[in-house]
């Protein structure tokens, strides 16, 4: 059995002390043992990153990006094998495991390509002799805390732009996907980043908390709202730190009376069940107009009963297992809550009759129907699993959007309608950071902003927007005259006592 250590200051550390293990959620097969880091390792990593920063920041962006191109090539070359590892370690079916790696490659491509693009602005001055610029400075050491559901892509949302912009990084990946994190770090190591530029500390939430509490200059967090809000609270009380958090959602697909029902069913199935409902953009509500309710419900429930839950490594699997016991417990808790709160359970595959493997964390779609009531936990709290409520509405799209917005979250949402006025109303009024028309609520590309409103987050840890998280804008003004002339008509004369 292989054991894996942290990567600090350009070195793989020997495994000693506490370890934790990673197992395949589909089979229980053990993938490895990993050093369990805490404050001490985080401190060493931050110190290494801090030291490395002074030199790394002096490299040109283009030279820094050259290393990223090697990472890009490695991700492309390894897409199949690394994708398969993603499928093994987090249970996503093969096309999803591979897409995770492809998304990572796209983010690296974006960051490396951006290095040759302008990254500041020339700004006019009231004073002809002045030249003003908006320039960017790296913040310093960036702490990156990433989740298990996109164990390769999300680390690169955090790391790619961060490193190209001249920051160094301390990365604490999820304890549920440490082997993917190890492989990603091997790729970074092979690319030849100077020692200390990127550091990996494996471990649990206490290691993540240690990153937030350490001397990092910025934190990027992707994960649950509970933890993200804690990160935000801590950082708010520390004026030296900056944070960007991307959290969950209680996303919905709206199906209006003018929907093409083929599209509606397809979008709802993809939104609710792809990735076993474990995307932060997955939909857990389908808000359906009463005029089409009966037909939609019949077709959607039929699909939910038939989608194939299977081994993530089988080509014809639609949904793999849940990611682990922690996910199973939460999903089952909300199955019980829904049984209590909903008007009707439409299909319940929470216990599979014939699971693909007796060891895994298997669950299929759970679909209920509930009249809209904003006090229902099941309609407002995030489950993060294949658990979805059909919520009927009557009236126009305005009512659908009212229901849509009645949650504390606002990440992703979709509307299915053939009426452009309805699409536009949803686009302009729904509380979302990512909106989709006649599509599922999942599947954003890296060149788009990614993030939400309300409890779903602060900041957009994606491509162009990460630049804001990891750089300071500075206003730099140069005087080209021998005289000092001020803007706003401010006098530059220095009056003296003896005038
Ligand atoms: C997530 O669910 O945590 O938009 C990220 C998507 C993917 C990213 C999902 N590109 O579905």
XYZ file of C-alpha atoms and ligand atoms in Angstrom:
510
model
C 0.000 0.000 0.000
C 1.413 3.323 -0.994
C 1.776 6.147 1.456
C 1.986 9.777 0.447
C 3.407 12.822 2.196
C 3.030 16.574 1.959
C 4.917 18.630 -0.621
C 6.633 21.552 1.070
C 9.423 23.791 -0.227
C 9.917 21.642 -3.323
C 10.270 18.388 -1.380
C 8.058 15.394 -0.809
C 8.068 14.949 2.929
C 8.436 11.443 4.368
C 5.281 10.026 5.878
C 5.480 9.948 9.637
C 2.983 10.669 12.379
C -0.765 10.582 11.817
C -2.088 9.292 8.513
C -5.537 9.047 6.945
C -6.723 6.890 4.081
C -8.598 7.311 0.847
C -10.994 4.667 -0.405
C -12.977 4.307 -3.610
C -16.607 5.189 -2.857
C -17.798 2.580 -5.374
C -15.970 -0.399 -3.918
C -14.355 0.552 -0.635
C -10.979 -0.335 -2.160
C -8.156 1.492 -0.441
C -6.222 3.909 -2.650
C -3.508 4.973 -0.232
C -2.518 6.480 3.072
C -1.699 10.136 3.432
C 0.070 12.282 5.977
C -2.444 14.169 8.063
C -1.195 17.735 8.311
C -2.034 20.363 10.874
C -0.754 23.682 12.111
C 2.924 22.681 12.040
C 2.930 21.603 8.382
C 0.832 24.590 7.346
C 3.252 26.908 9.092
C 6.234 25.304 7.325
C 4.435 25.539 3.977
C 3.502 29.200 4.497
C 7.057 30.019 5.486
C 8.401 28.309 2.346
C 5.824 30.081 0.179
C 6.633 33.416 1.773
C 10.338 32.990 1.098
C 9.767 31.826 -2.467
C 7.512 34.801 -3.176
C 10.336 37.354 -3.162
C 12.035 35.766 -6.143
C 8.974 34.404 -7.930
C 7.423 37.861 -8.124
C 10.470 39.135 -10.029
C 9.948 36.652 -12.886
C 8.020 38.033 -15.857
C 4.450 36.848 -16.156
C 5.391 35.227 -19.438
C 8.221 33.213 -17.876
C 5.936 32.122 -15.062
C 3.354 31.070 -17.644
C 5.946 29.000 -19.519
C 5.872 26.552 -16.605
C 2.097 26.512 -16.775
C 2.224 25.432 -20.431
C 4.074 22.314 -19.283
C 1.286 21.699 -16.789
C -1.247 22.170 -19.589
C 0.514 19.599 -21.758
C 0.727 17.117 -18.881
C -2.982 17.495 -18.121
C -3.827 16.914 -21.774
C -1.515 13.901 -22.014
C -2.843 12.439 -18.752
C -6.534 13.245 -19.319
C -7.527 9.572 -19.573
C -5.443 8.203 -16.712
C -5.975 11.131 -14.368
C -9.659 11.185 -15.349
C -9.916 7.532 -14.386
C -8.321 8.292 -11.041
C -10.912 11.045 -10.480
C -13.619 8.471 -11.232
C -12.091 6.023 -8.797
C -11.486 8.428 -5.962
C -14.648 10.519 -6.101
C -16.995 8.133 -7.885
C -17.915 10.220 -10.940
C -18.486 8.236 -14.134
C -15.645 8.170 -16.675
C -16.740 11.046 -18.921
C -17.092 13.229 -15.833
C -13.725 12.210 -14.434
C -12.141 13.077 -17.766
C -14.087 16.341 -18.101
C -12.745 17.338 -14.683
C -9.193 17.075 -16.048
C -10.136 18.776 -19.328
C -11.652 21.672 -17.368
C -8.394 21.918 -15.399
C -6.422 22.032 -18.665
C -8.701 24.767 -19.960
C -8.124 26.868 -16.868
C -4.363 26.425 -17.143
C -4.558 27.306 -20.837
C -6.538 30.428 -19.968
C -4.082 31.540 -17.292
C -0.980 30.821 -19.353
C -2.444 32.449 -22.471
C -3.478 35.481 -20.461
C 0.153 36.075 -19.529
C 0.747 37.605 -22.969
C -2.289 39.844 -22.699
C -2.282 43.317 -21.132
C -2.969 43.154 -17.410
C -3.274 46.793 -16.484
C -4.694 49.972 -17.901
C -3.487 53.353 -19.009
C -5.822 55.864 -17.385
C -6.159 59.533 -18.358
C -5.272 62.360 -15.976
C -6.736 65.845 -15.697
C -3.169 67.062 -15.727
C -1.586 66.792 -19.175
C 1.878 66.179 -17.729
C 0.762 63.180 -15.734
C 0.539 59.585 -16.907
C -1.616 57.326 -14.781
C -1.797 53.562 -14.797
C -3.719 50.831 -13.100
C -1.112 48.187 -12.332
C -1.457 44.893 -10.518
C 0.712 43.498 -7.771
C 0.525 39.920 -6.535
C -0.888 39.705 -3.011
C 1.780 37.285 -1.769
C 0.996 33.854 -0.357
C -2.422 32.523 -1.328
C -4.080 29.764 0.705
C -6.187 27.508 -1.530
C -8.811 25.247 0.030
C -10.532 22.972 -2.464
C -13.388 20.433 -2.408
C -13.630 16.785 -3.451
C -16.260 17.038 -6.198
C -13.891 18.518 -8.803
C -10.576 17.291 -7.401
C -8.500 18.355 -10.425
C -10.401 21.255 -12.019
C -11.067 23.357 -8.928
C -7.461 23.269 -7.677
C -6.510 24.823 -11.009
C -9.268 27.468 -10.755
C -7.385 28.469 -7.620
C -3.780 27.842 -8.595
C -3.366 28.636 -12.292
C -4.029 32.382 -12.263
C -2.621 32.725 -8.741
C 0.798 31.438 -9.818
C 0.922 33.245 -13.183
C 0.153 36.522 -11.395
C 3.267 36.045 -9.244
C 1.811 34.727 -5.993
C 2.956 31.594 -4.251
C 0.494 29.068 -2.844
C -0.295 26.740 0.023
C -2.915 24.248 -1.038
C -5.091 22.174 1.303
C -7.238 19.801 -0.777
C -10.245 17.876 0.495
C -9.475 14.888 2.713
C -11.783 12.844 0.459
C -9.619 13.097 -2.681
C -6.004 13.189 -1.499
C -4.665 10.921 -4.242
C -5.919 13.254 -6.983
C -4.246 16.116 -5.091
C -1.025 14.139 -4.923
C -1.056 13.485 -8.700
C -1.811 17.140 -9.441
C 1.146 18.134 -7.287
C 3.378 15.642 -9.107
C 2.473 17.422 -12.337
C 3.327 20.799 -10.768
C 6.576 19.356 -9.417
C 7.540 17.987 -12.849
C 6.921 21.391 -14.416
C 9.790 22.716 -12.306
C 8.301 25.526 -10.248
C 10.991 26.928 -7.940
C 10.983 25.438 -4.444
C 8.247 26.819 -2.230
C 6.181 28.380 -5.042
C 3.521 25.732 -4.635
C 3.033 23.634 -1.503
C 0.611 20.844 -0.671
C -0.561 20.082 2.854
C -2.895 17.100 3.104
C -5.380 16.763 5.925
C -8.779 17.529 7.387
C -10.676 20.702 8.210
C -8.295 21.629 11.009
C -5.507 21.915 8.420
C -7.784 24.133 6.308
C -8.526 26.283 9.357
C -4.783 26.502 10.022
C -4.304 27.855 6.478
C -6.938 30.538 7.086
C -5.402 31.460 10.462
C -1.830 31.502 9.143
C 0.111 34.402 7.654
C -1.293 33.921 4.146
C -2.227 37.135 2.359
C -5.308 35.773 0.620
C -7.561 32.759 0.854
C -9.560 31.157 -1.925
C -12.145 28.711 -0.678
C -14.564 26.483 -2.587
C -16.839 24.299 -0.496
C -19.843 24.348 1.784
C -21.583 27.537 2.912
C -21.083 26.627 6.578
C -17.303 26.434 6.247
C -17.094 29.311 3.758
C -18.948 31.629 6.098
C -16.540 30.715 8.866
C -13.641 31.568 6.530
C -15.295 34.895 5.683
C -15.812 35.736 9.361
C -12.198 35.000 10.220
C -10.841 36.967 7.294
C -13.162 39.922 7.931
C -11.538 40.384 11.315
C -8.042 40.403 9.809
C -7.308 43.518 7.745
C -4.202 41.901 6.239
C -6.142 39.167 4.477
C -8.452 38.984 1.514
C -10.782 36.114 0.716
C -12.866 34.775 -2.104
C -15.372 32.054 -1.314
C -17.510 30.030 -3.662
C -20.120 28.018 -1.820
C -23.187 25.941 -2.544
C -26.638 26.484 -3.940
C -30.248 25.380 -3.822
C -30.462 25.645 -7.567
C -33.574 25.194 -9.666
C -34.827 24.564 -13.172
C -37.966 26.524 -14.062
C -40.284 24.846 -16.560
C -42.881 27.282 -17.847
C -46.174 26.609 -19.636
C -44.337 27.433 -22.886
C -41.572 24.878 -22.415
C -40.530 22.281 -24.956
C -41.010 19.301 -22.655
C -38.309 17.169 -24.302
C -35.831 19.895 -23.427
C -37.364 20.374 -19.998
C -37.047 16.707 -19.026
C -33.537 16.452 -20.451
C -32.401 19.622 -18.637
C -33.970 18.590 -15.357
C -32.450 15.087 -15.426
C -28.984 16.429 -16.220
C -29.262 19.210 -13.639
C -30.508 16.979 -10.847
C -28.710 13.680 -11.355
C -25.504 14.200 -13.341
C -22.507 13.805 -10.982
C -25.037 12.107 -8.654
C -26.304 15.602 -7.824
C -22.932 16.512 -6.326
C -22.109 19.693 -8.228
C -22.567 22.983 -6.470
C -24.610 23.925 -9.547
C -26.817 20.798 -9.459
C -30.547 21.513 -9.264
C -32.539 20.293 -6.275
C -35.802 21.939 -7.322
C -37.804 21.880 -10.547
C -40.402 24.639 -10.539
C -43.106 23.582 -12.987
C -46.125 25.452 -14.352
C -49.383 23.671 -13.551
C -50.396 23.623 -17.234
C -47.575 21.199 -18.038
C -47.187 19.644 -14.602
C -48.838 16.321 -15.285
C -46.935 15.471 -18.425
C -43.626 16.810 -17.113
C -43.953 14.945 -13.832
C -44.748 11.670 -15.539
C -41.798 11.904 -17.921
C -39.327 13.230 -15.336
C -40.221 10.602 -12.762
C -40.012 7.896 -15.397
C -36.500 9.056 -16.288
C -35.524 9.255 -12.598
C -36.650 5.656 -12.150
C -34.613 4.488 -15.120
C -31.313 6.406 -15.081
C -28.489 3.946 -14.673
C -26.706 4.006 -11.336
C -23.571 1.995 -11.832
C -19.878 1.470 -11.485
C -18.209 4.763 -12.387
C -15.746 2.868 -14.561
C -18.472 1.306 -16.757
C -19.097 3.135 -20.019
C -22.881 3.067 -19.754
C -23.145 4.439 -16.212
C -25.078 7.680 -15.822
C -24.642 8.113 -12.064
C -21.848 6.774 -9.911
C -22.052 6.377 -6.124
C -22.183 9.161 -3.582
C -18.705 10.308 -2.627
C -18.599 8.610 0.765
C -20.333 7.924 4.026
C -20.461 11.628 4.893
C -22.482 12.209 1.713
C -24.696 9.188 2.291
C -25.616 10.372 5.781
C -26.570 13.830 4.600
C -28.613 12.515 1.661
C -30.474 10.042 3.902
C -31.165 12.778 6.443
C -32.872 14.813 3.709
C -34.738 11.773 2.401
C -36.293 11.568 5.870
C -36.957 15.302 6.026
C -38.636 15.169 2.602
C -40.788 12.211 3.659
C -41.937 14.340 6.531
C -42.358 17.683 4.747
C -43.321 16.856 1.148
C -46.839 16.318 -0.197
C -45.804 13.173 -1.999
C -42.734 11.070 -2.694
C -42.693 10.490 -6.457
C -39.820 8.064 -6.576
C -37.461 6.802 -3.925
C -34.307 5.006 -5.030
C -32.443 5.862 -1.846
C -31.920 2.174 -1.204
C -30.978 0.356 -4.381
C -32.328 -3.187 -4.639
C -29.352 -4.423 -6.550
C -26.389 -2.117 -5.915
C -23.420 -2.470 -8.276
C -21.163 -3.333 -5.325
C -22.091 -4.279 -1.777
C -19.330 -2.065 -0.378
C -20.078 1.284 -2.048
C -22.174 4.305 -1.128
C -25.013 3.725 -3.541
C -28.085 5.864 -3.895
C -30.307 6.684 -6.825
C -32.658 9.578 -7.516
C -35.100 10.662 -4.850
C -37.945 12.820 -6.203
C -40.761 14.412 -4.226
C -43.469 16.946 -4.865
C -44.129 19.867 -2.547
C -46.348 22.897 -2.745
C -44.163 25.979 -2.401
C -43.613 26.944 1.220
C -40.469 28.907 2.080
C -40.414 27.471 5.580
C -39.801 23.925 4.312
C -36.216 22.867 5.006
C -36.284 20.532 2.076
C -36.929 23.384 -0.346
C -34.337 25.755 1.071
C -31.381 23.727 2.393
C -28.698 22.243 0.180
C -28.558 18.431 0.118
C -25.730 17.939 -2.403
C -27.107 14.702 -3.783
C -29.646 13.278 -6.274
C -32.548 14.673 -4.289
C -35.027 16.907 -6.067
C -38.396 18.469 -5.436
C -41.027 19.154 -8.092
C -42.639 22.432 -7.073
C -45.807 23.382 -8.981
C -46.684 27.008 -9.678
C -49.541 28.796 -11.350
C -49.442 32.095 -13.189
C -46.650 33.801 -15.068
C -42.894 33.561 -14.986
C -42.865 36.257 -12.274
C -44.325 33.765 -9.825
C -41.803 31.090 -10.858
C -38.950 33.516 -10.204
C -40.414 34.479 -6.832
C -40.326 30.799 -5.850
C -36.915 30.392 -7.444
C -35.472 33.195 -5.312
C -36.986 32.041 -2.024
C -33.814 30.362 -0.765
C -30.769 31.768 1.005
C -28.635 30.809 -2.014
C -28.187 32.147 -5.529
C -25.678 30.179 -7.576
C -27.052 28.592 -10.760
C -30.490 28.396 -12.323
C -32.114 27.374 -15.585
C -35.342 28.178 -17.356
C -36.965 26.124 -20.077
C -39.316 28.091 -22.295
C -39.929 28.877 -25.958
C -41.012 32.422 -25.038
C -38.124 34.870 -25.144
C -39.927 37.252 -22.794
C -39.945 34.598 -20.108
C -36.285 33.848 -20.699
C -35.420 37.533 -20.439
C -37.465 37.981 -17.278
C -35.662 35.088 -15.622
C -32.280 36.393 -16.840
C -32.934 39.833 -15.348
C -34.636 38.877 -12.081
C -33.547 35.469 -10.845
C -30.952 35.514 -8.053
C -28.191 33.622 -9.845
C -24.566 34.010 -10.782
C -24.949 31.484 -13.603
C -28.172 31.444 -15.611
C -29.133 29.042 -18.382
C -31.921 29.095 -20.944
C -33.101 25.786 -22.406
C -30.114 24.022 -20.877
C -29.220 22.233 -17.654
C -27.940 24.364 -14.772
C -24.534 22.656 -14.937
C -21.547 22.819 -17.233
C -20.037 26.322 -17.168
C -16.878 26.944 -19.177
C -13.742 28.478 -17.681
C -13.893 31.778 -19.550
C -17.169 32.699 -17.822
C -17.445 34.193 -14.361
C -18.357 31.492 -11.852
C -19.916 32.408 -8.544
C -23.167 33.385 -6.975
C -25.060 35.827 -4.843
C -26.432 35.631 -1.294
C -25.152 32.584 0.603
C -23.536 31.141 -2.512
C -20.406 33.186 -2.175
C -18.313 36.264 -2.432
C -16.097 36.671 -5.426
C -15.730 34.572 -8.518
C -12.863 32.098 -8.315
C -12.775 31.520 -12.055
C -10.393 32.662 -14.803
C -10.447 36.433 -15.197
C -12.137 37.015 -11.849
C -9.455 35.182 -9.878
C -7.107 37.988 -10.883
C -9.084 40.278 -8.582
C -8.704 37.814 -5.732
C -4.975 37.385 -6.028
C -3.729 40.834 -7.035
C -3.943 44.355 -5.635
C -4.799 47.027 -8.110
C -2.461 49.937 -7.660
C -2.836 53.411 -9.143
C 0.582 54.561 -10.361
C 0.926 58.164 -11.500
C 4.046 59.630 -13.085
C 4.778 63.342 -13.468
C 6.527 64.256 -16.717
C 7.004 67.936 -15.846
C 9.415 69.815 -13.623
C 6.460 71.360 -11.851
C 4.008 69.742 -9.515
C 0.488 70.256 -10.757
C -2.466 68.796 -8.874
C -5.835 67.540 -10.074
C -9.172 68.896 -8.856
C -7.769 72.459 -8.927
C -5.880 71.795 -5.700
C -3.212 74.423 -5.119
C 0.352 73.081 -5.284
C 1.868 76.248 -3.930
C 3.670 75.987 -0.634
C 3.088 79.228 1.261
C 5.723 80.068 3.818
C 5.718 82.199 7.000
C 8.094 84.766 5.544
C 6.107 85.547 2.422
C -18.975 22.627 -8.825
O -20.045 22.096 -8.935
O -18.419 22.688 -7.714
O -20.357 24.451 -14.154
C -18.261 23.192 -9.992
C -20.055 23.277 -13.912
C -18.599 22.936 -13.766
C -18.077 23.337 -12.439
C -18.889 22.865 -11.292
N -17.861 23.601 -14.801
O -20.892 22.404 -13.795
